[in-house]
Every structure is written in structure tokens, then in C-alpha cells.
Amino acid sequence: FQWVDLRPVRVWHCLLFRDLYNYGGLAGSTAGMQGVEEEGGGSSTHSQRGVLEEEDREVMQEHGAGAIVSFWTMAEYLPSAVQEYFDFMVGRFLLLPWKETQTLLQAKQARQSQGTEDCMEEDASQGGAPPMLTPAAGPAALEMEQSETNFLESLVGGYFTEKLLRMVRDIQRHMGPSQAGAKSS
């Protein structure tokens, strides 16, 4: 082929992708992007009830984030009582690291405006994504990446472990001991 014509259909702040039928992410705003139409159909935006707090909605709106898109065919194979928990946990897994990155970027911008830190190279097309790490970015970029890594480690080791263990107990209580034992066998 001589030409490859790529047209953006959807912009993501973050994307968790397994395959064409199992993905979710924090959709970015396509406002102001030439030639991009909002995608209709093909994926669903599950209810964000319980995933988003008012503060989360404000942060997402401030940084041009759209909705949390959740399209997980694999979730259909879970018991119906568990599907809502699955959507909740995946939504939080996408939202919390993104929200922390926005906080880190704001703190970095505040330090830069005070002239206490070198500027990092940013790609304006990323729409709120973390700055690109380049060799010229320096120690500040590496420090930010380390902060993000530490946050993710604490999130998985603390928040998600606690939530998942609590949810397992709730699911067992909801399904009853006989159903929970039969489903796990």
C-alpha cells in the first residue's frame, strides 16, 4: 500500500485495552480537533454511579476529560451480582491514577511558574496526558515518573486490596453461601 489514512475516532486520557471487545478508558474531549467526530455506538458508557464522586466530576471537567467508557465483554460471563463491582473497580483503576497525575502536573506547573524547576518537553497533542519523558527532560521528569510509580504501588497494595477483599465478602453475603460455593467450583 502507498497510503495509510488514519483518522482519530476517539481520544483517550488513559486506556486499558485487552482486545477489541474488552477495553475501558477515560475518554478525552475531541472538541477543537479537526476532523474528529464523536463516536456513536460500538461501545457503551456504563453508569458512573458509585465510581465518580462530585470532586472527580469537577476534576474531569476541568481537565477536559469525557466519560469513563467501559466495554468489557468478559464481564458478561461474571454473575450479574458481580458485574457492577467489576465496572466499579475498573472505573476506579482508570480514574485514580489519572487524577493523581493531574495533581502532580498542577504542582509541577506551580513550581515552574515560580521558576524553581526546569521545563519538561510536552506534546500538545496529548490532551492532558503526562509530559513525554525525553533525555532532555532531566531529573524533574524522572522524579515525577517515580512519584506516579509509587502512587500506583500504594494504590494496588492498599486501596484496591482492601476494596477487593471487602467486595468479595459483600458478594458472598449477597449470593449466599450455597450459591457462592457452587459458582466458585
PDB file of C-alpha atoms in Angstrom:
ATOM      1  CA  PHE A   1       0.000   0.000   0.000  1.00  0.00           C
ATOM      2  CA  GLN A   2       1.141   3.508  -0.668  1.00  0.00           C
ATOM      3  CA  TRP A   3      -1.137   5.421   1.674  1.00  0.00           C
ATOM      4  CA  VAL A   4      -2.300   4.830   5.174  1.00  0.00           C
ATOM      5  CA  ASP A   5      -5.174   7.080   6.133  1.00  0.00           C
ATOM      6  CA  LEU A   6      -5.596   7.335   9.891  1.00  0.00           C
ATOM      7  CA  ARG A   7      -8.467   9.275  11.359  1.00  0.00           C
ATOM      8  CA  PRO A   8      -8.916   9.629  15.080  1.00  0.00           C
ATOM      9  CA  VAL A   9     -12.274   8.382  16.238  1.00  0.00           C
ATOM     10  CA  ARG A  10     -11.849   8.713  19.960  1.00  0.00           C
ATOM     11  CA  VAL A  11      -9.256  10.395  22.139  1.00  0.00           C
ATOM     12  CA  TRP A  12      -8.228   8.831  25.453  1.00  0.00           C
ATOM     13  CA  HIS A  13      -6.644  10.287  28.563  1.00  0.00           C
ATOM     14  CA  CYS A  14      -5.972   6.725  29.628  1.00  0.00           C
ATOM     15  CA  LEU A  15      -6.914   3.405  28.072  1.00  0.00           C
ATOM     16  CA  LEU A  16      -6.943  -0.135  29.418  1.00  0.00           C
ATOM     17  CA  PHE A  17      -7.101  -2.357  26.338  1.00  0.00           C
ATOM     18  CA  ARG A  18      -7.242  -6.134  26.169  1.00  0.00           C
ATOM     19  CA  ASP A  19      -8.776  -6.575  22.735  1.00  0.00           C
ATOM     20  CA  LEU A  20     -11.451  -5.059  20.500  1.00  0.00           C
ATOM     21  CA  TYR A  21     -14.193  -6.449  22.740  1.00  0.00           C
ATOM     22  CA  ASN A  22     -12.665  -5.716  26.130  1.00  0.00           C
ATOM     23  CA  TYR A  23     -11.459  -2.221  26.866  1.00  0.00           C
ATOM     24  CA  GLY A  24     -12.167   0.773  29.017  1.00  0.00           C
ATOM     25  CA  GLY A  25     -10.761   4.189  29.489  1.00  0.00           C
ATOM     26  CA  LEU A  26     -11.146   7.799  30.359  1.00  0.00           C
ATOM     27  CA  ALA A  27     -12.308   9.435  27.155  1.00  0.00           C
ATOM     28  CA  GLY A  28     -10.792  12.755  26.258  1.00  0.00           C
ATOM     29  CA  SER A  29     -12.609  15.643  24.715  1.00  0.00           C
ATOM     30  CA  THR A  30     -12.389  15.906  20.943  1.00  0.00           C
ATOM     31  CA  ALA A  31     -13.589  19.496  20.953  1.00  0.00           C
ATOM     32  CA  GLY A  32     -11.376  21.589  18.761  1.00  0.00           C
ATOM     33  CA  MET A  33      -9.806  18.619  16.967  1.00  0.00           C
ATOM     34  CA  GLN A  34     -10.278  18.944  13.237  1.00  0.00           C
ATOM     35  CA  GLY A  35     -11.937  16.014  11.501  1.00  0.00           C
ATOM     36  CA  VAL A  36     -12.808  14.097  14.647  1.00  0.00           C
ATOM     37  CA  GLU A  37     -16.380  13.089  15.199  1.00  0.00           C
ATOM     38  CA  GLU A  38     -17.734  11.751  18.450  1.00  0.00           C
ATOM     39  CA  GLU A  39     -18.104   8.005  18.156  1.00  0.00           C
ATOM     40  CA  GLY A  40     -21.628   6.789  18.388  1.00  0.00           C
ATOM     41  CA  GLY A  41     -22.405   3.186  19.254  1.00  0.00           C
ATOM     42  CA  GLY A  42     -19.963   0.322  19.250  1.00  0.00           C
ATOM     43  CA  SER A  43     -19.118   0.853  22.889  1.00  0.00           C
ATOM     44  CA  SER A  44     -21.064   1.704  25.938  1.00  0.00           C
ATOM     45  CA  THR A  45     -20.546   4.141  28.705  1.00  0.00           C
ATOM     46  CA  HIS A  46     -21.658   2.256  31.745  1.00  0.00           C
ATOM     47  CA  SER A  47     -23.274   4.024  34.619  1.00  0.00           C
ATOM     48  CA  GLN A  48     -20.762   6.008  36.576  1.00  0.00           C
ATOM     49  CA  ARG A  49     -22.892   5.824  39.704  1.00  0.00           C
ATOM     50  CA  GLY A  50     -20.623   4.952  42.592  1.00  0.00           C
ATOM     51  CA  VAL A  51     -17.442   5.371  40.547  1.00  0.00           C
ATOM     52  CA  LEU A  52     -17.403   9.151  40.402  1.00  0.00           C
ATOM     53  CA  GLU A  53     -17.631  11.459  43.342  1.00  0.00           C
ATOM     54  CA  GLU A  54     -18.514  15.136  42.839  1.00  0.00           C
ATOM     55  CA  GLU A  55     -14.832  16.064  43.220  1.00  0.00           C
ATOM     56  CA  ASP A  56     -13.949  13.545  40.488  1.00  0.00           C
ATOM     57  CA  ARG A  57     -16.515  15.058  38.127  1.00  0.00           C
ATOM     58  CA  GLU A  58     -15.098  18.540  38.719  1.00  0.00           C
ATOM     59  CA  VAL A  59     -11.505  17.426  38.085  1.00  0.00           C
ATOM     60  CA  MET A  60     -12.536  15.591  34.916  1.00  0.00           C
ATOM     61  CA  GLN A  61     -14.445  18.607  33.660  1.00  0.00           C
ATOM     62  CA  GLU A  62     -11.585  20.971  34.484  1.00  0.00           C
ATOM     63  CA  HIS A  63      -9.089  18.870  32.531  1.00  0.00           C
ATOM     64  CA  GLY A  64     -11.309  18.161  29.540  1.00  0.00           C
ATOM     65  CA  ALA A  65     -11.970  14.515  30.301  1.00  0.00           C
ATOM     66  CA  GLY A  66     -15.102  12.901  28.995  1.00  0.00           C
ATOM     67  CA  ALA A  67     -16.825   9.911  30.498  1.00  0.00           C
ATOM     68  CA  ILE A  68     -15.422   6.666  31.772  1.00  0.00           C
ATOM     69  CA  VAL A  69     -16.033   4.257  28.908  1.00  0.00           C
ATOM     70  CA  SER A  70     -16.388   0.638  29.891  1.00  0.00           C
ATOM     71  CA  PHE A  71     -16.821  -2.054  27.251  1.00  0.00           C
ATOM     72  CA  TRP A  72     -15.938  -5.412  28.773  1.00  0.00           C
ATOM     73  CA  THR A  73     -17.497  -8.423  27.098  1.00  0.00           C
ATOM     74  CA  MET A  74     -15.707 -10.621  29.630  1.00  0.00           C
ATOM     75  CA  ALA A  75     -17.818  -9.049  32.380  1.00  0.00           C
ATOM     76  CA  GLU A  76     -20.914 -10.661  30.838  1.00  0.00           C
ATOM     77  CA  TYR A  77     -19.527 -14.039  31.945  1.00  0.00           C
ATOM     78  CA  LEU A  78     -19.491 -12.925  35.570  1.00  0.00           C
ATOM     79  CA  PRO A  79     -22.557 -13.432  37.756  1.00  0.00           C
ATOM     80  CA  SER A  80     -24.871 -10.434  37.463  1.00  0.00           C
ATOM     81  CA  ALA A  81     -24.257  -9.535  41.114  1.00  0.00           C
ATOM     82  CA  VAL A  82     -20.523  -9.217  40.391  1.00  0.00           C
ATOM     83  CA  GLN A  83     -20.736  -7.204  37.147  1.00  0.00           C
ATOM     84  CA  GLU A  84     -21.414  -3.910  38.933  1.00  0.00           C
ATOM     85  CA  TYR A  85     -18.418  -4.490  41.226  1.00  0.00           C
ATOM     86  CA  PHE A  86     -16.252  -5.200  38.178  1.00  0.00           C
ATOM     87  CA  ASP A  87     -17.302  -1.934  36.494  1.00  0.00           C
ATOM     88  CA  PHE A  88     -16.718  -0.031  39.724  1.00  0.00           C
ATOM     89  CA  MET A  89     -13.200  -1.381  40.255  1.00  0.00           C
ATOM     90  CA  VAL A  90     -12.109  -0.904  36.645  1.00  0.00           C
ATOM     91  CA  GLY A  91     -13.503   2.635  36.693  1.00  0.00           C
ATOM     92  CA  ARG A  92     -11.575   3.472  39.868  1.00  0.00           C
ATOM     93  CA  PHE A  93      -8.424   1.824  38.460  1.00  0.00           C
ATOM     94  CA  LEU A  94      -8.624   4.154  35.469  1.00  0.00           C
ATOM     95  CA  LEU A  95      -9.658   7.302  37.302  1.00  0.00           C
ATOM     96  CA  LEU A  96      -7.468   7.402  40.408  1.00  0.00           C
ATOM     97  CA  PRO A  97      -4.034   7.266  38.691  1.00  0.00           C
ATOM     98  CA  TRP A  98      -5.169   9.834  36.118  1.00  0.00           C
ATOM     99  CA  LYS A  99      -6.414  12.109  38.881  1.00  0.00           C
ATOM    100  CA  GLU A 100      -3.093  11.774  40.746  1.00  0.00           C
ATOM    101  CA  THR A 101      -1.193  12.627  37.558  1.00  0.00           C
ATOM    102  CA  GLN A 102      -3.281  15.778  37.183  1.00  0.00           C
ATOM    103  CA  THR A 103      -2.418  16.743  40.769  1.00  0.00           C
ATOM    104  CA  LEU A 104       1.290  16.150  40.112  1.00  0.00           C
ATOM    105  CA  LEU A 105       1.139  18.196  36.911  1.00  0.00           C
ATOM    106  CA  GLN A 106      -0.573  21.085  38.693  1.00  0.00           C
ATOM    107  CA  ALA A 107       2.062  21.057  41.435  1.00  0.00           C
ATOM    108  CA  LYS A 108       4.801  20.966  38.811  1.00  0.00           C
ATOM    109  CA  GLN A 109       3.269  23.861  36.905  1.00  0.00           C
ATOM    110  CA  ALA A 110       3.043  25.861  40.123  1.00  0.00           C
ATOM    111  CA  ARG A 111       6.744  25.231  40.791  1.00  0.00           C
ATOM    112  CA  GLN A 112       7.600  26.173  37.203  1.00  0.00           C
ATOM    113  CA  SER A 113       5.672  29.407  37.433  1.00  0.00           C
ATOM    114  CA  GLN A 114       7.772  30.255  40.490  1.00  0.00           C
ATOM    115  CA  GLY A 115      10.892  29.490  38.442  1.00  0.00           C
ATOM    116  CA  THR A 116      12.110  26.674  40.692  1.00  0.00           C
ATOM    117  CA  GLU A 117      12.152  23.900  38.106  1.00  0.00           C
ATOM    118  CA  ASP A 118      13.267  23.278  34.526  1.00  0.00           C
ATOM    119  CA  CYS A 119      10.533  22.826  31.954  1.00  0.00           C
ATOM    120  CA  MET A 120       9.791  19.412  30.522  1.00  0.00           C
ATOM    121  CA  GLU A 121       9.109  18.865  26.850  1.00  0.00           C
ATOM    122  CA  GLU A 122       5.389  18.372  26.295  1.00  0.00           C
ATOM    123  CA  ASP A 123       3.473  17.136  23.312  1.00  0.00           C
ATOM    124  CA  ALA A 124       0.445  19.404  22.944  1.00  0.00           C
ATOM    125  CA  SER A 125      -1.492  16.690  21.124  1.00  0.00           C
ATOM    126  CA  GLN A 126      -1.698  14.541  24.242  1.00  0.00           C
ATOM    127  CA  GLY A 127      -4.647  16.498  25.651  1.00  0.00           C
ATOM    128  CA  GLY A 128      -3.802  16.415  29.337  1.00  0.00           C
ATOM    129  CA  ALA A 129      -1.608  13.351  29.250  1.00  0.00           C
ATOM    130  CA  PRO A 130       1.591  13.347  31.273  1.00  0.00           C
ATOM    131  CA  PRO A 131       4.528  15.077  29.618  1.00  0.00           C
ATOM    132  CA  MET A 132       6.755  12.961  27.412  1.00  0.00           C
ATOM    133  CA  LEU A 133       9.908  11.775  29.109  1.00  0.00           C
ATOM    134  CA  THR A 134      12.900  12.611  26.957  1.00  0.00           C
ATOM    135  CA  PRO A 135      16.586  12.555  27.809  1.00  0.00           C
ATOM    136  CA  ALA A 136      16.451  16.356  27.875  1.00  0.00           C
ATOM    137  CA  ALA A 137      13.582  16.311  30.378  1.00  0.00           C
ATOM    138  CA  GLY A 138      16.003  15.893  33.247  1.00  0.00           C
ATOM    139  CA  PRO A 139      15.653  14.776  36.828  1.00  0.00           C
ATOM    140  CA  ALA A 140      12.314  16.523  37.349  1.00  0.00           C
ATOM    141  CA  ALA A 141      10.618  14.242  34.819  1.00  0.00           C
ATOM    142  CA  LEU A 142      12.181  11.163  36.338  1.00  0.00           C
ATOM    143  CA  GLU A 143      11.068  12.303  39.775  1.00  0.00           C
ATOM    144  CA  MET A 144       7.514  12.721  38.511  1.00  0.00           C
ATOM    145  CA  GLU A 145       7.567   9.259  36.941  1.00  0.00           C
ATOM    146  CA  GLN A 146       8.845   7.801  40.230  1.00  0.00           C
ATOM    147  CA  SER A 147       6.041   9.592  42.100  1.00  0.00           C
ATOM    148  CA  GLU A 148       3.482   8.059  39.743  1.00  0.00           C
ATOM    149  CA  THR A 149       5.010   4.603  40.164  1.00  0.00           C
ATOM    150  CA  ASN A 150       4.986   4.915  43.967  1.00  0.00           C
ATOM    151  CA  PHE A 151       1.354   6.056  43.854  1.00  0.00           C
ATOM    152  CA  LEU A 152       0.337   3.055  41.720  1.00  0.00           C
ATOM    153  CA  GLU A 153       2.160   0.649  44.030  1.00  0.00           C
ATOM    154  CA  SER A 154       0.416   2.076  47.093  1.00  0.00           C
ATOM    155  CA  LEU A 155      -2.926   2.128  45.269  1.00  0.00           C
ATOM    156  CA  VAL A 156      -2.763  -1.544  44.327  1.00  0.00           C
ATOM    157  CA  GLY A 157      -1.209  -2.649  47.618  1.00  0.00           C
ATOM    158  CA  GLY A 158      -3.566  -0.644  49.793  1.00  0.00           C
ATOM    159  CA  TYR A 159      -6.752   0.804  48.300  1.00  0.00           C
ATOM    160  CA  PHE A 160      -7.565  -1.914  45.769  1.00  0.00           C
ATOM    161  CA  THR A 161      -6.596  -4.820  48.009  1.00  0.00           C
ATOM    162  CA  GLU A 162      -8.842  -3.517  50.767  1.00  0.00           C
ATOM    163  CA  LYS A 163     -11.714  -2.782  48.359  1.00  0.00           C
ATOM    164  CA  LEU A 164     -11.490  -6.167  46.645  1.00  0.00           C
ATOM    165  CA  LEU A 165     -11.433  -8.090  49.914  1.00  0.00           C
ATOM    166  CA  ARG A 166     -14.445  -6.123  51.152  1.00  0.00           C
ATOM    167  CA  MET A 167     -16.263  -6.707  47.850  1.00  0.00           C
ATOM    168  CA  VAL A 168     -15.642 -10.464  47.996  1.00  0.00           C
ATOM    169  CA  ARG A 169     -17.259 -10.509  51.427  1.00  0.00           C
ATOM    170  CA  ASP A 170     -20.214  -8.441  50.131  1.00  0.00           C
ATOM    171  CA  ILE A 171     -20.639 -10.670  47.080  1.00  0.00           C
ATOM    172  CA  GLN A 172     -20.625 -13.801  49.215  1.00  0.00           C
ATOM    173  CA  ARG A 173     -23.175 -12.238  51.536  1.00  0.00           C
ATOM    174  CA  HIS A 174     -25.338 -11.183  48.566  1.00  0.00           C
ATOM    175  CA  MET A 175     -25.184 -14.533  46.765  1.00  0.00           C
ATOM    176  CA  GLY A 176     -25.453 -16.627  49.894  1.00  0.00           C
ATOM    177  CA  PRO A 177     -23.070 -19.396  50.979  1.00  0.00           C
ATOM    178  CA  SER A 178     -24.623 -22.113  48.781  1.00  0.00           C
ATOM    179  CA  GLN A 179     -24.506 -20.046  45.569  1.00  0.00           C
ATOM    180  CA  ALA A 180     -21.018 -18.648  46.242  1.00  0.00           C
ATOM    181  CA  GLY A 181     -19.634 -22.167  46.774  1.00  0.00           C
ATOM    182  CA  ALA A 182     -21.379 -23.524  43.682  1.00  0.00           C
ATOM    183  CA  LYS A 183     -20.153 -20.657  41.456  1.00  0.00           C
ATOM    184  CA  SER A 184     -16.540 -20.970  42.550  1.00  0.00           C
ATOM    185  CA  SER A 185     -16.347 -24.746  41.960  1.00  0.00           C
TER     186      SER A 185
END
